[in-house]
Coordinates of C-alpha atoms in Angstrom, one line a residue:
M1 CA -0.1 0.3 0.2
L2 CA 1.3 3.7 -1.1
W3 CA 1.2 6.0 1.6
S4 CA 2.6 9.8 2.0
N5 CA 5.3 10.2 3.8
I6 CA 5.1 10.8 7.5
I7 CA 7.2 14.4 6.9
T8 CA 5.0 15.1 5.1
T9 CA 2.1 14.1 6.8
S10 CA 2.8 15.6 10.7
V11 CA 3.0 19.5 8.8
V12 CA -0.5 18.8 7.7
L13 CA -1.1 17.3 11.1
A14 CA 0.1 20.5 12.4
G15 CA -1.6 22.5 11.1
V16 CA -4.7 20.1 12.9
P17 CA -4.3 20.4 17.1
S18 CA -7.5 17.8 16.9
A19 CA -6.4 15.3 15.1
M20 CA -4.6 12.9 16.6
G21 CA -7.9 12.7 18.9
Y22 CA -9.2 12.0 15.7
P23 CA -10.6 7.8 16.4
G24 CA -8.0 5.5 15.2
M25 CA -5.5 8.6 14.1
G26 CA -3.5 6.8 16.1
E27 CA -4.3 3.3 14.5
Q28 CA -3.6 4.7 11.4
M29 CA -0.4 6.9 11.8
A30 CA 2.0 3.6 13.4
E31 CA -0.5 1.8 9.9
I32 CA 2.3 4.5 7.7
M33 CA 5.5 3.9 9.7
R34 CA 4.6 0.3 8.6
R35 CA 4.3 0.1 5.3
D36 CA 6.6 2.7 4.2
N37 CA 9.0 0.1 3.2
D38 CA 6.6 -2.6 2.1
E39 CA 7.9 -6.0 1.1
F40 CA 4.0 -5.9 -1.1
D41 CA 4.8 -2.3 -2.9
S42 CA 6.9 -0.8 -5.9
K43 CA 8.7 2.4 -6.2
E44 CA 10.7 1.2 -9.8
L45 CA 10.7 4.1 -11.6
L46 CA 9.8 4.6 -15.2
G47 CA 10.3 5.8 -19.1
D48 CA 13.0 8.3 -18.9
L49 CA 12.9 8.6 -14.9
I50 CA 14.6 6.5 -14.2
T51 CA 17.7 7.9 -16.3
L52 CA 17.0 11.6 -14.9
P53 CA 18.8 12.6 -12.7
D54 CA 16.5 15.2 -10.1
D55 CA 17.4 18.5 -11.1
K56 CA 16.9 17.9 -14.8
L57 CA 13.1 17.1 -14.1
T58 CA 10.5 19.1 -14.4
P59 CA 8.0 20.6 -11.5
T60 CA 5.5 17.9 -13.1
A61 CA 7.8 15.0 -13.8
A62 CA 9.7 15.3 -10.4
D63 CA 5.8 15.5 -9.1
I64 CA 5.8 11.6 -10.3
K65 CA 8.3 10.3 -9.7
K66 CA 7.3 11.2 -5.4
I67 CA 4.2 8.8 -6.3
L68 CA 6.3 6.6 -7.2
T69 CA 8.4 5.8 -5.6
G70 CA 6.1 6.5 -2.8
S71 CA 6.1 10.5 -0.9
G72 CA 3.9 11.8 -3.2
T73 CA 0.3 12.5 -3.4
P74 CA -1.5 11.3 -7.3
Q75 CA -5.0 13.3 -6.0
S76 CA -5.6 16.9 -6.4
T77 CA -8.8 18.7 -5.2
V78 CA -7.3 21.9 -7.3
G79 CA -9.9 23.8 -9.9
W80 CA -10.0 26.9 -12.3
N81 CA -12.5 28.4 -14.2
A82 CA -11.8 28.1 -17.7
P83 CA -10.7 31.0 -19.9
S84 CA -12.8 30.4 -23.6
L85 CA -12.0 28.6 -26.0
G86 CA -9.7 29.8 -29.2
S87 CA -9.0 33.5 -26.6
A88 CA -5.2 34.4 -26.5
A89 CA -5.5 32.8 -22.4
C90 CA -6.5 29.6 -23.6
K91 CA -4.3 29.2 -26.2
K92 CA -1.5 29.8 -23.4
D93 CA -2.6 27.3 -21.9
T94 CA -2.6 23.5 -22.9
C95 CA -4.6 22.0 -20.2
C96 CA -7.6 24.5 -21.5
V97 CA -8.2 22.6 -24.3
W98 CA -8.8 19.3 -22.0
Q99 CA -11.7 21.3 -20.1
Y100 CA -14.2 21.2 -22.8
I101 CA -13.2 18.2 -23.9
V102 CA -13.5 16.9 -20.6
N103 CA -17.1 18.7 -20.5
D104 CA -18.0 16.3 -23.8
M105 CA -16.8 13.0 -21.6
V106 CA -18.9 13.7 -18.5
K107 CA -22.3 14.9 -20.5
D108 CA -21.5 10.6 -21.3
F109 CA -19.9 9.8 -17.7
R110 CA -22.6 10.5 -14.7
G111 CA -26.5 9.6 -15.2
P112 CA -29.4 11.0 -14.1
S113 CA -29.0 8.8 -11.3
G114 CA -25.6 10.2 -10.2
R115 CA -24.2 6.8 -11.7
C116 CA -21.9 6.4 -13.8
T117 CA -23.1 5.1 -16.4
S118 CA -21.9 1.5 -18.9
W119 CA -19.7 4.6 -20.8
A120 CA -17.6 5.9 -17.2
R121 CA -17.6 2.1 -16.9
R122 CA -15.8 1.3 -20.4
A123 CA -13.5 4.5 -19.9
V124 CA -12.3 3.1 -17.2
R125 CA -11.6 0.2 -18.9
L126 CA -10.9 1.2 -22.5
G127 CA -7.5 3.3 -20.3
F128 CA -6.4 -0.4 -17.9
H129 CA -5.8 -2.5 -21.1
D130 CA -4.7 0.1 -23.5
A131 CA -1.9 0.7 -21.1
G132 CA -1.6 -3.0 -20.1
T133 CA 0.4 -4.1 -22.5
W134 CA 3.3 -3.3 -21.4
S135 CA 5.8 -5.6 -19.3
K136 CA 9.3 -5.0 -18.1
T137 CA 9.8 -8.0 -20.0
T138 CA 8.4 -7.5 -23.5
A139 CA 10.3 -3.6 -22.9
A140 CA 13.6 -5.3 -23.5
Q141 CA 13.2 -6.9 -26.5
G142 CA 12.0 -3.9 -28.0
Q143 CA 8.4 -4.4 -28.5
P144 CA 6.1 -1.9 -27.8
G145 CA 2.6 -1.2 -25.6
G146 CA 1.4 0.8 -22.5
A147 CA -0.1 3.9 -22.7
D148 CA -0.1 5.2 -26.4
G149 CA -3.4 4.7 -27.4
S150 CA -2.9 1.0 -29.4
L151 CA -6.1 0.0 -28.6
C152 CA -8.6 2.3 -30.5
L153 CA -5.2 3.0 -33.7
T154 CA -5.0 -1.3 -34.5
D155 CA -6.7 -4.1 -34.4
E156 CA -5.2 -4.2 -31.4
I157 CA -9.2 -4.1 -29.7
N158 CA -10.3 -6.8 -32.1
R159 CA -8.7 -9.3 -29.5
A160 CA -10.6 -11.8 -27.1
D161 CA -9.8 -9.8 -24.0
N162 CA -10.9 -6.8 -25.4
N163 CA -15.0 -7.6 -26.0
G164 CA -16.8 -5.1 -24.9
L165 CA -14.3 -1.7 -26.5
Q166 CA -15.4 -1.4 -29.4
D167 CA -17.8 1.1 -28.9
I168 CA -15.8 2.8 -26.3
C169 CA -12.9 3.2 -28.8
Q170 CA -15.4 4.8 -31.0
K171 CA -16.1 6.9 -28.5
V172 CA -13.0 8.3 -28.0
N173 CA -11.9 8.2 -31.8
G174 CA -14.8 10.8 -32.2
W175 CA -13.4 12.8 -29.9
Y176 CA -10.1 12.1 -31.1
N177 CA -11.5 13.4 -34.3
T178 CA -13.8 16.4 -33.7
W179 CA -10.8 18.2 -30.8
N180 CA -7.1 17.1 -33.4
K181 CA -8.7 16.7 -37.3
Q182 CA -11.6 19.1 -36.9
K183 CA -10.3 21.7 -34.8
G184 CA -6.8 21.6 -35.0
Y185 CA -6.1 20.8 -32.0
P186 CA -2.8 19.0 -30.8
V187 CA -4.5 16.3 -28.7
S188 CA -3.1 12.2 -28.6
L189 CA -6.1 10.2 -28.5
A190 CA -3.2 8.3 -25.9
D191 CA -4.1 10.9 -23.2
I192 CA -7.9 11.8 -24.5
I193 CA -8.0 7.6 -23.7
Q194 CA -6.1 8.2 -20.6
M195 CA -8.0 11.5 -18.9
G196 CA -11.2 9.5 -20.1
A197 CA -10.3 7.0 -17.5
T198 CA -10.1 9.4 -14.6
V199 CA -12.9 11.6 -15.6
A200 CA -14.5 8.0 -15.7
T201 CA -13.0 7.7 -11.9
V202 CA -13.7 10.8 -9.7
V203 CA -17.6 11.0 -12.0
C204 CA -18.8 7.5 -10.4
P205 CA -20.3 8.8 -6.5
L206 CA -17.4 8.2 -4.1
G207 CA -14.9 7.7 -7.0
P208 CA -11.2 9.5 -5.9
R209 CA -9.5 12.1 -8.7
I210 CA -6.8 11.4 -9.4
K211 CA -4.3 13.9 -11.5
S212 CA -4.1 13.4 -14.7
Y213 CA -1.7 14.2 -17.1
V214 CA -1.5 14.7 -20.8
G215 CA 1.7 14.6 -24.0
R216 CA 1.6 11.4 -24.7
V217 CA 2.6 9.6 -27.6
D218 CA 0.3 7.8 -30.0
V219 CA 1.7 4.6 -31.1
A220 CA -0.5 3.1 -34.2
K221 CA 0.8 -0.8 -33.6
P222 CA 0.2 -3.2 -32.1
G223 CA 0.9 -4.3 -28.2
P224 CA 2.4 -7.5 -27.6
P225 CA -1.1 -9.7 -26.8
N226 CA -1.0 -11.3 -23.6
L227 CA -0.6 -9.2 -21.1
L228 CA -3.7 -8.4 -19.9
P229 CA -5.6 -10.3 -16.5
G230 CA -8.0 -12.9 -17.1
V231 CA -10.7 -13.4 -15.0
D232 CA -10.1 -17.5 -14.3
Q233 CA -5.9 -16.5 -13.3
S234 CA -4.6 -17.7 -10.3
A235 CA -3.5 -15.4 -7.5
D236 CA 0.8 -16.0 -8.6
D237 CA 0.2 -15.8 -12.1
L238 CA -1.7 -12.1 -11.4
I239 CA 1.3 -11.2 -9.1
A240 CA 4.0 -12.6 -11.7
L241 CA 2.1 -11.1 -14.3
F242 CA 1.6 -7.1 -12.4
R243 CA 5.6 -7.5 -11.2
D244 CA 6.6 -7.5 -14.6
K245 CA 4.9 -4.4 -15.4
T246 CA 5.8 -3.3 -12.0
I247 CA 2.8 -3.0 -10.0
G248 CA 2.8 -4.8 -6.6
P249 CA 0.4 -7.0 -4.6
H250 CA -0.8 -4.1 -2.9
S251 CA -1.7 -2.1 -5.7
L252 CA -2.7 -4.9 -7.6
T253 CA -5.7 -5.2 -4.7
A254 CA -6.1 -1.6 -5.3
L255 CA -7.3 -1.7 -8.8
V256 CA -8.8 -4.6 -9.1
G257 CA -10.9 -2.5 -7.0
A258 CA -12.6 -0.8 -9.9
H259 CA -14.8 -3.7 -10.4
T260 CA -16.7 -2.5 -8.0
T261 CA -18.7 -0.3 -10.0
S262 CA -18.8 -3.5 -13.1
Q263 CA -21.7 -5.2 -15.0
Q264 CA -19.9 -7.8 -16.4
F265 CA -21.5 -9.0 -20.1
F266 CA -18.8 -11.3 -21.5
V267 CA -17.7 -13.8 -19.1
N268 CA -21.6 -15.7 -18.5
T269 CA -23.6 -14.4 -20.9
T270 CA -26.6 -15.8 -19.3
R271 CA -25.8 -13.7 -17.1
A272 CA -25.3 -10.4 -18.2
G273 CA -25.7 -6.9 -16.8
D274 CA -25.4 -9.1 -13.7
P275 CA -22.5 -6.5 -11.4
Q276 CA -19.7 -7.6 -9.0
D277 CA -21.5 -6.0 -6.4
S278 CA -25.1 -5.3 -4.1
T279 CA -23.6 -1.3 -6.3
P280 CA -23.0 -1.1 -9.6
G281 CA -21.7 3.0 -10.8
V282 CA -20.6 3.8 -7.7
W283 CA -17.2 3.7 -6.7
D284 CA -17.6 2.4 -2.9
V285 CA -15.4 -0.1 -1.0
L286 CA -18.3 -3.6 -1.0
F287 CA -17.1 -4.8 -3.8
Y288 CA -14.5 -6.3 -1.6
G289 CA -16.7 -7.5 1.4
Q290 CA -18.3 -9.2 -1.4
T291 CA -15.8 -11.2 -2.8
L292 CA -14.8 -12.7 -0.2
G293 CA -17.8 -12.6 2.1
T294 CA -17.1 -11.8 4.6
K295 CA -20.6 -9.0 3.8
P296 CA -23.2 -11.0 2.3
A297 CA -24.2 -11.5 -1.7
P298 CA -27.0 -11.2 -2.6
P299 CA -27.9 -13.9 -5.5
R300 CA -27.7 -11.8 -8.7
V301 CA -23.2 -10.1 -7.7
F302 CA -21.6 -11.8 -10.0
K303 CA -17.6 -12.7 -8.2
F304 CA -15.6 -13.6 -10.9
N305 CA -13.1 -16.5 -10.4
S306 CA -9.6 -13.9 -10.9
D307 CA -10.9 -12.0 -8.0
I308 CA -12.3 -14.8 -5.5
A309 CA -8.5 -15.9 -6.0
L310 CA -6.6 -12.9 -4.7
S311 CA -8.5 -12.6 -1.3
K312 CA -7.3 -15.1 -0.2
H313 CA -4.0 -15.4 -1.3
P314 CA -1.4 -14.3 1.4
Q315 CA 0.0 -12.0 -0.8
T316 CA -2.9 -10.1 -1.5
A317 CA -5.4 -11.0 1.3
P318 CA -3.9 -8.8 4.5
E319 CA -5.2 -5.5 1.9
W320 CA -8.6 -6.7 1.0
K321 CA -9.5 -7.5 4.5
K322 CA -8.5 -4.3 5.0
F323 CA -10.3 -2.4 2.6
A324 CA -13.5 -4.6 3.2
S325 CA -13.2 -3.4 6.5
A326 CA -15.3 -0.5 8.2
G327 CA -12.6 1.8 6.9
G328 CA -11.5 0.6 3.8
Q329 CA -13.0 3.3 1.7
Q330 CA -10.7 6.0 3.0
D331 CA -7.6 3.6 3.3
W332 CA -8.6 2.5 -1.0
N333 CA -9.3 6.7 -2.4
E334 CA -10.4 8.9 0.2
I335 CA -8.9 12.0 1.5
D336 CA -10.3 12.1 5.3
S337 CA -12.6 15.1 5.9
H338 CA -12.0 14.7 9.4
I339 CA -8.6 15.2 9.3
T340 CA -8.1 17.0 6.2
I341 CA -5.1 15.0 5.4
F342 CA -4.1 12.8 2.5
F343 CA -3.3 9.2 2.3
I344 CA -1.2 8.8 -1.1
Q345 CA -4.8 6.2 -1.9
D346 CA -3.8 3.1 -2.5
F347 CA -5.9 3.0 -6.0
A348 CA -5.2 6.6 -7.4
A349 CA -1.1 5.8 -7.2
G350 CA -1.0 2.5 -8.7
Y351 CA -3.4 3.7 -11.2
I352 CA -1.0 7.0 -12.2
R353 CA 1.8 4.7 -12.7
L354 CA -0.4 2.1 -14.6
S355 CA -0.7 5.2 -16.9
M356 CA 2.9 6.0 -16.9
L357 CA 3.3 1.7 -18.7
G358 CA 5.7 2.5 -21.6
L359 CA 6.1 6.2 -22.1
S360 CA 9.6 7.7 -22.3
N361 CA 8.9 11.3 -22.2
I362 CA 7.7 11.8 -18.7
N363 CA 9.6 14.6 -17.9
S364 CA 7.5 16.6 -21.2
L365 CA 4.5 15.7 -19.7
T366 CA 1.6 18.6 -18.2
E367 CA -0.3 18.2 -15.3
C368 CA -4.2 18.7 -15.9
T369 CA -5.8 17.7 -12.6
K370 CA -7.7 20.9 -12.7
V371 CA -9.8 21.0 -15.0
L372 CA -11.7 17.2 -13.6
P373 CA -14.7 17.6 -12.3
G374 CA -15.3 17.4 -8.8
G375 CA -15.5 14.5 -6.4
T376 CA -19.0 13.3 -4.8
P377 CA -18.0 12.2 -1.7
S378 CA -20.8 10.6 -0.2
Y379 CA -24.1 8.7 -2.1
N380 CA -27.1 8.0 -0.7
P381 CA -30.0 6.2 -3.8
K382 CA -33.3 7.4 -3.6
D383 CA -33.7 3.9 -5.6
Q384 CA -31.6 2.0 -3.6
S385 CA -34.0 -0.5 -1.8
N386 CA -35.5 -1.6 -5.2
I387 CA -32.0 -2.2 -6.5
D388 CA -31.9 -4.2 -3.7
K389 CA -34.7 -5.6 -4.1
W390 CA -33.5 -6.6 -8.1
L391 CA -30.3 -7.9 -6.4
A392 CA -32.7 -11.1 -4.9
T393 CA -33.3 -12.3 -7.7
A394 CA -31.8 -14.3 -10.1
D395 CA -34.5 -13.4 -13.1
Q396 CA -33.2 -13.3 -16.8
S397 CA -36.6 -12.3 -18.4
P398 CA -36.2 -9.6 -20.8
T399 CA -37.2 -7.8 -18.7
A400 CA -35.4 -8.2 -16.1
K401 CA -32.6 -7.5 -18.6
K402 CA -34.4 -4.0 -18.9
I403 CA -33.1 -3.3 -15.3
S404 CA -30.1 -4.5 -15.9
N405 CA -29.5 -2.2 -18.5
A406 CA -31.1 0.9 -17.1
L407 CA -28.1 0.4 -14.6
H408 CA -25.6 0.3 -17.2
D409 CA -27.1 4.0 -18.4
G410 CA -26.9 4.8 -15.0
A411 CA -30.6 5.3 -15.4
S412 CA -33.0 5.7 -12.1
L413 CA -34.8 2.4 -10.7
L414 CA -38.1 4.7 -9.8
G415 CA -40.0 6.2 -12.2
W416 CA -41.2 4.0 -14.6
I417 CA -39.0 1.2 -14.2
F418 CA -40.9 0.9 -11.0
N419 CA -43.3 -0.7 -12.5
L420 CA -41.6 -3.0 -14.7
I421 CA -40.0 -3.9 -11.6
N422 CA -43.2 -5.0 -9.4
G423 CA -44.2 -6.8 -13.2
I424 CA -41.0 -9.4 -12.9
L425 CA -41.0 -10.4 -9.3
G426 CA -44.4 -10.6 -9.0
G427 CA -44.4 -7.9 -6.9
L428 CA -41.9 -7.8 -4.8
L429 CA -41.2 -4.3 -4.6
K430 CA -44.3 -4.1 -2.7
S431 CA -44.7 -2.8 0.3

């Protein structure tokens, strides 16, 4: 697990006199110190950061280096008021056009219920899969791969492990055509993919606001095959696969938590649309407890064999159990608002590392986190009781599929959908 270094933590706490009186703070501080040198975290550098001395790094690259080595902060609350598109002020700021691209993304990513939509969930998966075709082994052989846009630029998208990503590839290619080819802005498809993933993450309720960077270079050559995780792989194989990407077991445990928003469609097509925890479209930690079995999972919750294996493996189980605990959300992704202290959040830090795979120009990147929308730190859906009753069934009728599709689209199960649920479940929702 990656945490802010103890010096930074102490400085922040110095401004909060009552912090040490906050329940559990003593234990949290001990945890920070204990995990500073955790063998299950990677502190490996990537790309040009491996060879460049500190005095040659830009402020952005220096911050990325701190994040990769466990002493930086992977989230940011910084925002801004963007100048008008096309104005002189906008032209001077690399990030300005990204504000308008992100605005387009948010329209597709946030559903009427406040939950994130299928577009958002696919955008997160797209970011994973584009970056994931890199490893130390294949890189040493001179092969391409990483966060380079190749997934949507080549026939890489036609591989079986990318099933379900074809539509989101068309979506991001549409954004690229609009902003790069039609309007002439120098934005790369690789950056659109990774920005889409971090925008989608924060749009999902409770999702972290991950530092986001632009400046990646597109590569129209497929990444190596067989470098993405499979749903039936053993925990040992998955840990080895991710270690070869410089991602340790703790970060791996955090990264698979993206399944918390998911509804699966291709692993078991007879159960297409079934979620991986009871709150699809919400970036919470319920996935961990329901996969592990420490929290009850209704019949409709679908568990990947690989996730079950990771929840029990000696190198990942302790972290899994921590995320499944009462305080797991804070450990996983949140800023503790009670004591105004940043804990380096595992998912955010792990995703930044993932998004840097294959890059040789980290020292040229620009941080544009300020263009991301604000997060949703709390979420209490009015239709959760209806969702719970739907989850309690295993019905796979056409009408039940309409319900799962509505959830996939970020719709509410109040209103028109209520009558459909009543019809298919024989009045199950009637009080």
